[in-house]
Coordinates of C-alpha atoms in Angstrom, one line a residue:
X1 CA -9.8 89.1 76.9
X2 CA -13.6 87.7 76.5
X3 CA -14.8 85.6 78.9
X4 CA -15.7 83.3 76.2
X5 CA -11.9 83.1 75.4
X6 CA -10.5 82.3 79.0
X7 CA -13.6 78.9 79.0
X8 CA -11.6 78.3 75.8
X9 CA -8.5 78.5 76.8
X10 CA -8.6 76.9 79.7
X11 CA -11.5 74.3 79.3
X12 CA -10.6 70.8 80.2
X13 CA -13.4 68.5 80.3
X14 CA -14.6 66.9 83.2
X15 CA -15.9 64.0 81.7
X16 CA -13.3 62.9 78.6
X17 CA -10.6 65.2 79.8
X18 CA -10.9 66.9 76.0
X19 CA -9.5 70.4 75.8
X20 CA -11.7 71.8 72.4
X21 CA -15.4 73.3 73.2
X22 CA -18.1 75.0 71.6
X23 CA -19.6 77.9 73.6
X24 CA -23.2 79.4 72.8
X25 CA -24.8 82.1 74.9
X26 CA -28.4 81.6 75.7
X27 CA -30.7 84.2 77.0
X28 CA -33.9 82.8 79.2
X29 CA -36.9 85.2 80.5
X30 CA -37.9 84.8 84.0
X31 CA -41.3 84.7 85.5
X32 CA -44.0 87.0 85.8
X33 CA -44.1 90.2 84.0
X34 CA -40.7 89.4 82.1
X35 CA -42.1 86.1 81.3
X36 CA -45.4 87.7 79.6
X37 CA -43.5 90.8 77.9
X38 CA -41.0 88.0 76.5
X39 CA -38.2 90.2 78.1
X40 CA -35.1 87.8 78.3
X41 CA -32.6 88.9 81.3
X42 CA -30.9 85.6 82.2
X43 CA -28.0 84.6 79.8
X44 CA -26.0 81.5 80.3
X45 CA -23.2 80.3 78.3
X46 CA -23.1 76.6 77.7
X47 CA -19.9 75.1 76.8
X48 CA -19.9 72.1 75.2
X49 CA -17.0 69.4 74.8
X50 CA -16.4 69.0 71.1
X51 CA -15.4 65.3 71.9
X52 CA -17.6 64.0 73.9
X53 CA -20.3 66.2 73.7
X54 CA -21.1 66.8 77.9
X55 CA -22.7 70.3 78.4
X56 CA -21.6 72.8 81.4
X57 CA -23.4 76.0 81.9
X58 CA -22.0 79.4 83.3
X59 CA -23.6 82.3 84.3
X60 CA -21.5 84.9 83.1
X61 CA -22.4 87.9 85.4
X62 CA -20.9 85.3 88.2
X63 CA -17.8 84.9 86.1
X64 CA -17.3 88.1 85.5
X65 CA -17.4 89.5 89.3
X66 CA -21.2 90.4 89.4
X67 CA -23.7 89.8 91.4
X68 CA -27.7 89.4 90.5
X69 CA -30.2 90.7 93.1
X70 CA -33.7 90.3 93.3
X71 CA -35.7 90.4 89.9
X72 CA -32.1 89.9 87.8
X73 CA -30.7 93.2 88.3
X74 CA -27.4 93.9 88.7
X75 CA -25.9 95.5 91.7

């Protein structure tokens, strides 16, 4: 199973207590020399109640037992 399907299935919001969301992933460069070559390395998945609209953001590398060292790599 996705991670994208466990936030579904088990999303609750925390603000209207509505159960249905919209997930998109977004990837983000950093600064410095990933910043200039437009190299993207952060991605985020923001899930988004579909009744109310409030926004939470994940970072999936955390979710999915992973941890980031220095300049975004994994290790």
């Amino acid at each position: 199973m996705s991670i994208e399907e466990m936030i579904e299935r088990r999303f609750v919001c925390t603000k209207c207590r509505g159960t249905d969301c919209n997930i998109k992933e977004v990837s983000m460069s950093g600064a410095g020399l990933s910043k200039m070559f437009d190299i993207q390395h952060n991605h985020y998945l923001f899930v988004a109640c579909s009744s109310c609209g409030y926004v939470e953001v994940f970072d999936p590398d955390v979710l999915k037992g992973k941890k980031t060292g220095a300049g975004g790599y994994h290790s």
